[in-house]
Short mmCIF file of C-alpha atoms and ligand atoms in Angstrom, two decimals:
data_model
loop_
_atom_site.label_atom_id
_atom_site.label_comp_id
_atom_site.label_asym_id
_atom_site.label_seq_id
_atom_site.Cartn_x
_atom_site.Cartn_y
_atom_site.Cartn_z
CA MET A 1 31.90 -1.40 -2.24
CA ILE A 2 32.35 2.27 -3.12
CA ALA A 3 29.64 3.87 -5.27
CA LEU A 4 28.47 7.22 -6.56
CA ALA A 5 24.94 8.09 -5.47
CA VAL A 6 22.47 10.70 -6.66
CA ASP A 7 19.30 11.42 -4.71
CA LEU A 8 17.09 13.68 -6.81
CA GLY A 9 14.41 15.64 -4.97
CA GLY A 10 11.84 18.09 -6.28
CA SER A 11 14.07 21.15 -6.01
CA HIS A 12 17.46 19.83 -4.98
CA ALA A 13 19.82 16.91 -5.39
CA ALA A 14 22.31 15.20 -3.10
CA CYS A 15 25.35 13.86 -4.96
CA ALA A 16 27.53 11.58 -2.88
CA VAL A 17 30.25 8.99 -2.66
CA VAL A 18 29.29 6.13 -0.38
CA ASN A 19 31.24 3.20 0.94
CA GLY A 20 28.87 0.47 2.11
CA GLU A 21 27.06 2.02 5.07
CA VAL A 22 29.01 5.28 5.16
CA VAL A 23 28.57 8.50 3.18
CA LEU A 24 32.18 9.54 2.48
CA ALA A 25 31.30 12.90 0.90
CA CYS A 26 28.12 14.64 -0.20
CA GLU A 27 27.44 17.74 -2.29
CA HIS A 28 23.99 19.36 -2.18
CA ILE A 29 22.81 21.40 -5.15
CA GLU A 30 19.65 23.37 -5.89
CA LEU A 31 17.80 22.53 -9.10
CA ALA A 32 15.05 24.29 -10.97
CA HIS A 33 12.89 21.35 -12.06
CA ALA A 34 10.92 23.64 -14.37
CA HIS A 35 13.96 23.63 -16.66
CA GLY A 36 13.95 19.86 -16.86
CA LEU A 37 16.43 17.24 -15.78
CA MET A 38 18.46 17.18 -19.01
CA ALA A 39 19.54 20.77 -18.33
CA ALA A 40 20.59 19.77 -14.80
CA LEU A 41 22.79 16.80 -15.77
CA PRO A 42 26.01 18.88 -16.07
CA ALA A 43 25.46 20.25 -12.55
CA LEU A 44 24.91 16.71 -11.25
CA SER A 45 28.11 15.53 -12.96
CA ALA A 46 30.10 18.42 -11.50
CA ALA A 47 28.72 17.82 -8.00
CA LEU A 48 29.59 14.12 -8.20
CA GLN A 49 33.11 15.01 -9.36
CA ARG A 50 33.49 17.38 -6.38
CA ALA A 51 32.26 14.62 -4.03
CA VAL A 52 34.82 12.19 -5.51
CA VAL A 53 37.63 14.69 -4.83
CA LYS A 54 36.34 15.38 -1.30
CA ALA A 55 36.10 11.66 -0.55
CA GLY A 56 39.67 11.14 -1.70
CA VAL A 57 38.79 8.19 -3.94
CA ALA A 58 39.42 7.51 -7.62
CA LEU A 59 36.60 6.89 -10.07
CA THR A 60 38.24 3.56 -10.84
CA ASP A 61 37.58 2.59 -7.20
CA CYS A 62 33.84 3.09 -7.72
CA ALA A 63 31.57 0.19 -8.71
CA GLY A 64 28.87 2.30 -10.34
CA VAL A 65 26.36 5.13 -10.10
CA ALA A 66 23.07 4.64 -8.23
CA PHE A 67 20.39 7.16 -9.13
CA SER A 68 17.34 7.73 -6.92
CA PHE A 69 14.45 9.29 -8.87
CA CYS A 70 11.20 10.78 -7.58
CA GLY A 71 8.89 8.96 -10.00
CA LEU A 72 8.23 5.61 -11.64
CA VAL A 73 11.33 3.87 -12.96
CA ASP A 74 12.13 0.77 -15.04
CA PRO A 75 15.33 -0.38 -13.32
CA VAL A 76 16.08 -3.02 -15.96
CA ARG A 77 16.08 -0.64 -18.94
CA ARG A 78 17.50 2.11 -16.66
CA ARG A 79 14.74 4.49 -17.71
CA VAL A 80 12.24 6.75 -15.96
CA THR A 81 8.77 5.60 -17.06
CA SER A 82 6.56 8.33 -15.55
CA THR A 83 6.92 11.56 -13.64
CA ASN A 84 4.45 13.56 -11.61
CA ALA A 85 4.84 17.22 -12.64
CA LYS A 86 8.59 17.09 -11.85
CA TYR A 87 11.32 16.65 -14.44
CA ASP A 88 8.87 15.78 -17.19
CA ASP A 89 11.72 15.31 -19.68
CA ALA A 90 13.21 12.47 -17.59
CA PRO A 91 11.62 9.57 -19.57
CA GLY A 92 13.64 10.71 -22.61
CA ILE A 93 17.00 10.66 -20.81
CA ASP A 94 19.50 7.84 -21.33
CA PHE A 95 20.96 7.80 -17.79
CA GLU A 96 23.20 4.84 -18.53
CA ALA A 97 24.88 6.66 -21.43
CA TRP A 98 25.31 9.72 -19.19
CA ALA A 99 27.08 7.69 -16.48
CA ARG A 100 29.30 5.96 -19.07
CA SER A 101 30.35 9.17 -20.77
CA GLU A 102 30.86 11.19 -17.56
CA PHE A 103 32.39 8.57 -15.26
CA ASP A 104 32.93 5.43 -17.34
CA LEU A 105 30.78 3.59 -14.78
CA PRO A 106 27.67 1.42 -15.01
CA LEU A 107 24.44 2.91 -13.69
CA ARG A 108 21.38 1.72 -11.87
CA ILE A 109 18.30 3.80 -11.26
CA ASP A 110 15.18 3.22 -9.19
CA ASN A 111 12.34 4.97 -7.38
CA ASP A 112 13.39 7.10 -4.39
CA ALA A 113 11.27 5.26 -1.80
CA ARG A 114 12.80 1.97 -2.94
CA LEU A 115 16.29 3.42 -2.48
CA ALA A 116 15.26 4.71 0.96
CA LEU A 117 14.01 1.24 1.90
CA LEU A 118 17.31 -0.30 0.79
CA GLY A 119 19.23 2.34 2.75
CA GLU A 120 17.20 1.85 5.94
CA ARG A 121 17.75 -1.91 5.61
CA GLN A 122 21.48 -1.41 5.02
CA ALA A 123 22.17 0.92 7.92
CA GLY A 124 18.99 2.28 9.52
CA ALA A 125 15.67 1.30 11.08
CA ALA A 126 15.13 -1.85 9.00
CA THR A 127 18.44 -3.66 9.54
CA GLY A 128 17.93 -7.38 10.03
CA PHE A 129 14.51 -7.46 8.32
CA ASP A 130 13.68 -9.06 4.95
CA ASP A 131 9.97 -8.10 4.87
CA ILE A 132 9.60 -4.35 4.93
CA VAL A 133 7.17 -1.62 3.89
CA MET A 134 8.55 1.91 3.51
CA VAL A 135 6.23 4.93 3.63
CA THR A 136 7.48 8.46 3.01
CA LEU A 137 5.26 11.32 4.15
CA GLY A 138 6.17 14.55 2.41
CA THR A 139 4.89 16.66 -0.45
CA GLY A 140 3.26 13.43 -1.61
CA VAL A 141 3.17 9.99 -0.02
CA GLY A 142 5.77 7.55 -1.36
CA GLY A 143 6.02 3.84 -0.86
CA ALA A 144 8.10 0.74 -1.43
CA ALA A 145 7.91 -2.86 -0.32
CA MET A 146 10.32 -5.74 0.15
CA MET A 147 9.17 -9.37 0.53
CA GLY A 148 11.60 -12.17 1.35
CA ALA A 149 14.63 -9.86 0.90
CA ARG A 150 13.55 -8.89 -2.65
CA LEU A 151 12.15 -5.53 -3.58
CA VAL A 152 8.58 -5.86 -4.85
CA ARG A 153 8.74 -4.54 -8.42
CA GLY A 154 6.02 -6.19 -10.51
CA ARG A 155 5.57 -6.66 -14.24
CA HIS A 156 5.96 -2.94 -15.05
CA TYR A 157 8.23 -2.12 -12.10
CA GLN A 158 5.65 0.03 -10.33
CA ALA A 159 4.44 -2.47 -7.70
CA GLY A 160 4.88 -1.15 -4.18
CA CYS A 161 5.67 2.39 -5.35
CA LEU A 162 2.05 3.52 -5.40
CA GLY A 163 1.33 3.04 -1.69
CA GLY A 164 0.33 6.70 -1.50
CA HIS A 165 -2.28 6.06 -4.15
CA LEU A 166 -4.16 3.37 -2.29
CA LEU A 167 -7.75 4.39 -1.64
CA ALA A 168 -8.38 6.26 1.59
CA ARG A 169 -11.87 7.64 0.78
CA TYR A 170 -14.07 6.42 -2.05
CA GLY A 171 -15.13 9.36 -4.22
CA GLY A 172 -12.82 11.63 -2.23
CA ARG A 173 -10.50 14.45 -3.24
CA GLU A 174 -9.05 14.61 -6.76
CA CYS A 175 -5.50 13.21 -6.83
CA THR A 176 -2.57 14.07 -9.11
CA CYS A 177 -2.51 10.44 -10.34
CA GLY A 178 -5.93 10.58 -11.99
CA ALA A 179 -7.78 8.71 -9.23
CA ARG A 180 -9.82 10.17 -6.36
CA GLY A 181 -9.53 9.79 -2.63
CA CYS A 182 -5.96 8.45 -2.61
CA ILE A 183 -4.03 8.54 0.67
CA GLU A 184 -1.90 11.41 -0.62
CA ALA A 185 -4.94 13.36 -1.86
CA GLU A 186 -6.47 13.00 1.61
CA ALA A 187 -3.35 13.61 3.74
CA SER A 188 -0.15 15.08 2.31
CA THR A 189 1.64 18.40 2.22
CA TRP A 190 0.32 19.29 -1.25
CA ALA A 191 -3.27 18.52 -0.23
CA LEU A 192 -3.08 20.22 3.17
CA PRO A 193 -3.89 23.87 2.33
CA GLU A 194 -7.08 22.87 0.49
CA MET A 195 -8.07 20.44 3.25
CA CYS A 196 -7.79 23.29 5.77
CA ARG A 197 -9.73 25.74 3.58
CA GLU A 198 -12.58 23.24 3.27
CA HIS A 199 -12.91 22.88 7.05
CA PRO A 200 -15.98 24.76 8.43
CA ALA A 201 -13.87 26.46 11.14
CA PHE A 202 -11.14 27.66 8.74
CA ALA A 203 -12.24 31.32 8.62
CA ALA A 204 -11.86 31.57 12.41
CA SER A 205 -8.54 29.74 12.42
CA PRO A 206 -5.10 31.42 12.58
CA LEU A 207 -4.28 29.21 9.58
CA ALA A 208 -6.42 31.55 7.44
CA TYR A 209 -3.85 34.34 7.98
CA LEU A 210 -0.71 32.35 7.18
CA PRO A 211 1.04 32.76 3.82
CA LYS A 212 1.75 29.03 3.70
CA ILE A 213 0.17 26.01 5.37
CA GLY A 214 2.42 23.01 5.97
CA PHE A 215 2.40 20.41 8.72
CA GLU A 216 4.69 22.56 10.85
CA GLU A 217 2.16 25.39 10.80
CA LEU A 218 -0.74 22.96 11.28
CA LEU A 219 0.83 21.40 14.38
CA ARG A 220 1.74 24.79 15.82
CA CYS A 221 -1.88 25.96 15.49
CA ALA A 222 -3.26 22.64 16.76
CA GLY A 223 -0.95 22.93 19.78
CA GLY A 224 -2.33 26.42 20.42
CA GLY A 225 -5.87 25.02 20.68
CA ASP A 226 -7.12 25.76 17.16
CA VAL A 227 -10.05 23.43 16.34
CA CYS A 228 -9.62 23.53 12.55
CA ALA A 229 -5.91 22.60 12.74
CA ALA A 230 -6.51 19.89 15.35
CA GLU A 231 -9.32 18.26 13.38
CA VAL A 232 -7.45 18.35 10.06
CA PHE A 233 -4.39 16.81 11.74
CA ARG A 234 -6.54 14.12 13.40
CA ARG A 235 -7.98 13.34 9.97
CA CYS A 236 -4.46 13.00 8.50
CA LEU A 237 -3.48 10.60 11.30
CA ASP A 238 -6.55 8.47 10.53
CA VAL A 239 -5.79 8.43 6.79
CA TRP A 240 -2.12 7.50 7.31
CA SER A 241 -3.07 4.85 9.88
CA ALA A 242 -5.65 3.26 7.59
CA GLY A 243 -3.10 3.42 4.77
CA VAL A 244 -0.47 1.62 6.85
CA VAL A 245 -3.00 -1.12 7.69
CA ALA A 246 -3.83 -1.50 3.98
CA LEU A 247 -0.11 -1.80 3.18
CA ILE A 248 0.32 -4.40 5.94
CA HIS A 249 -2.58 -6.40 4.50
CA ALA A 250 -1.09 -6.12 1.00
CA TYR A 251 2.57 -6.95 1.69
CA ASP A 252 2.68 -8.91 4.98
CA PRO A 253 5.72 -7.07 6.40
CA GLU A 254 7.40 -7.45 9.79
CA VAL A 255 8.22 -3.76 9.97
CA VAL A 256 6.82 -0.55 8.50
CA ILE A 257 9.33 2.31 8.25
CA MET A 258 7.88 5.83 8.25
CA GLY A 259 10.11 8.48 6.68
CA GLY A 260 9.86 11.78 4.82
CA GLY A 261 9.90 15.39 5.97
CA VAL A 262 6.55 15.25 7.78
CA MET A 263 8.04 12.64 10.13
CA SER A 264 10.13 15.34 11.81
CA ALA A 265 6.96 15.46 13.96
CA ALA A 266 7.20 11.70 14.58
CA ASP A 267 6.38 12.07 18.30
CA GLN A 268 2.94 13.33 17.32
CA ILE A 269 2.39 10.83 14.50
CA LEU A 270 3.92 7.47 15.33
CA PRO A 271 2.01 6.63 18.56
CA ALA A 272 -1.37 7.14 16.83
CA ILE A 273 -0.41 4.95 13.86
CA THR A 274 1.08 2.27 16.12
CA GLU A 275 -2.09 2.10 18.21
CA TYR A 276 -4.33 1.99 15.12
CA VAL A 277 -2.23 -0.83 13.64
CA ARG A 278 -2.41 -2.71 16.96
CA GLN A 279 -6.20 -2.48 16.91
CA ARG A 280 -6.97 -2.86 13.21
CA ALA A 281 -4.34 -4.88 11.36
CA TRP A 282 -5.20 -8.55 10.81
CA THR A 283 -1.88 -10.14 11.79
CA PRO A 284 -2.61 -13.25 13.86
CA TRP A 285 1.12 -14.10 13.91
CA GLY A 286 1.92 -11.02 16.05
CA GLN A 287 2.53 -7.27 15.83
CA VAL A 288 3.98 -5.41 12.88
CA GLN A 289 6.50 -2.90 14.18
CA VAL A 290 5.97 0.67 13.02
CA ARG A 291 9.24 2.59 13.21
CA ARG A 292 10.49 6.01 12.35
CA ALA A 293 13.11 6.05 9.58
CA ALA A 294 16.55 6.46 11.13
CA LEU A 295 18.63 7.88 8.29
CA GLY A 296 16.72 10.99 7.21
CA ASN A 297 18.07 12.45 3.99
CA THR A 298 20.91 9.94 3.68
CA ALA A 299 18.62 6.87 3.37
CA ALA A 300 18.33 6.97 -0.42
CA LEU A 301 22.11 7.53 -0.76
CA LEU A 302 22.86 4.50 1.42
CA GLY A 303 20.56 2.44 -0.80
CA ALA A 304 23.20 2.81 -3.54
CA VAL A 305 25.32 -0.23 -2.72
CA PRO A 306 22.40 -2.65 -2.24
CA LEU A 307 20.86 -1.39 -5.50
CA LEU A 308 24.12 -1.96 -7.38
CA GLU A 309 24.35 -5.43 -5.81
CA ASP A 310 20.72 -6.35 -6.59
CA ALA A 311 21.02 -9.55 -8.65
CA SER A 312 17.39 -9.33 -9.80
CA ILE A 313 18.26 -6.42 -12.14
CA GLU A 314 20.33 -7.61 -15.05
ZN1 LIG B 401 -3.47 9.17 -6.41
#
């Protein structure tokens, strides 16, 4: 099956033509999310048209458009239900009408971590599994779950997507979701600068002199022997590990796939989580495998065909 695929990130979008497990052509565009998503739709249409030309296919060869959105989505009504300070106009957009008028194709839309899970199952680290938890470590912490080869969606289509908002510390740091102490409030890229500033050794740390603190900077300083950076990173590993165990207890998966930009440092993250899961997860049947995502930025694009084929969305 050939499909058009859009993967919308916070400040960019990938617009592609995919054929099953292969990305035939992909156009990357920068977006200013402050201007809203409605204003960006013409640029998305144009990028998809360029990808179609590059791929050498006709629109009539394509089965539909699969749209990966960084927020909560109702895949049955094809609507965004809630955003988190990105593309706040998205709930008012009729994506289906857009795809019909621009490409004369049907459209399906879902949360980006769900698309990434489908992509990793189609052609990446989760091939051959029907019971999967996906975790994306990035600006926030995204999640998705599949049980018995069906995506977990729930009554309001948000089940499984809020893995980053499971509790890591009762009464902890204020989160963007309205709760406190969520995994992403205790260990994510957006929370990191404040976490470092609150550490008692911050003033003496090289981190205090950096214009920006991300995980790359944190790991560089930790590697150089900085106590503040090392302790904050250790804390993040503990939060992520405890979060993965909570997700295993919730969804009973065979494999947990860890993706997102922070996982470019997988060598320093995965062994700690794997060991914590081995010690702490209650899985008498055996060991849950914790794997690094294999597809990187193409995972959500390769989720396009399985999303379009998903018989549970009608
Ligand atoms: Zn939260």
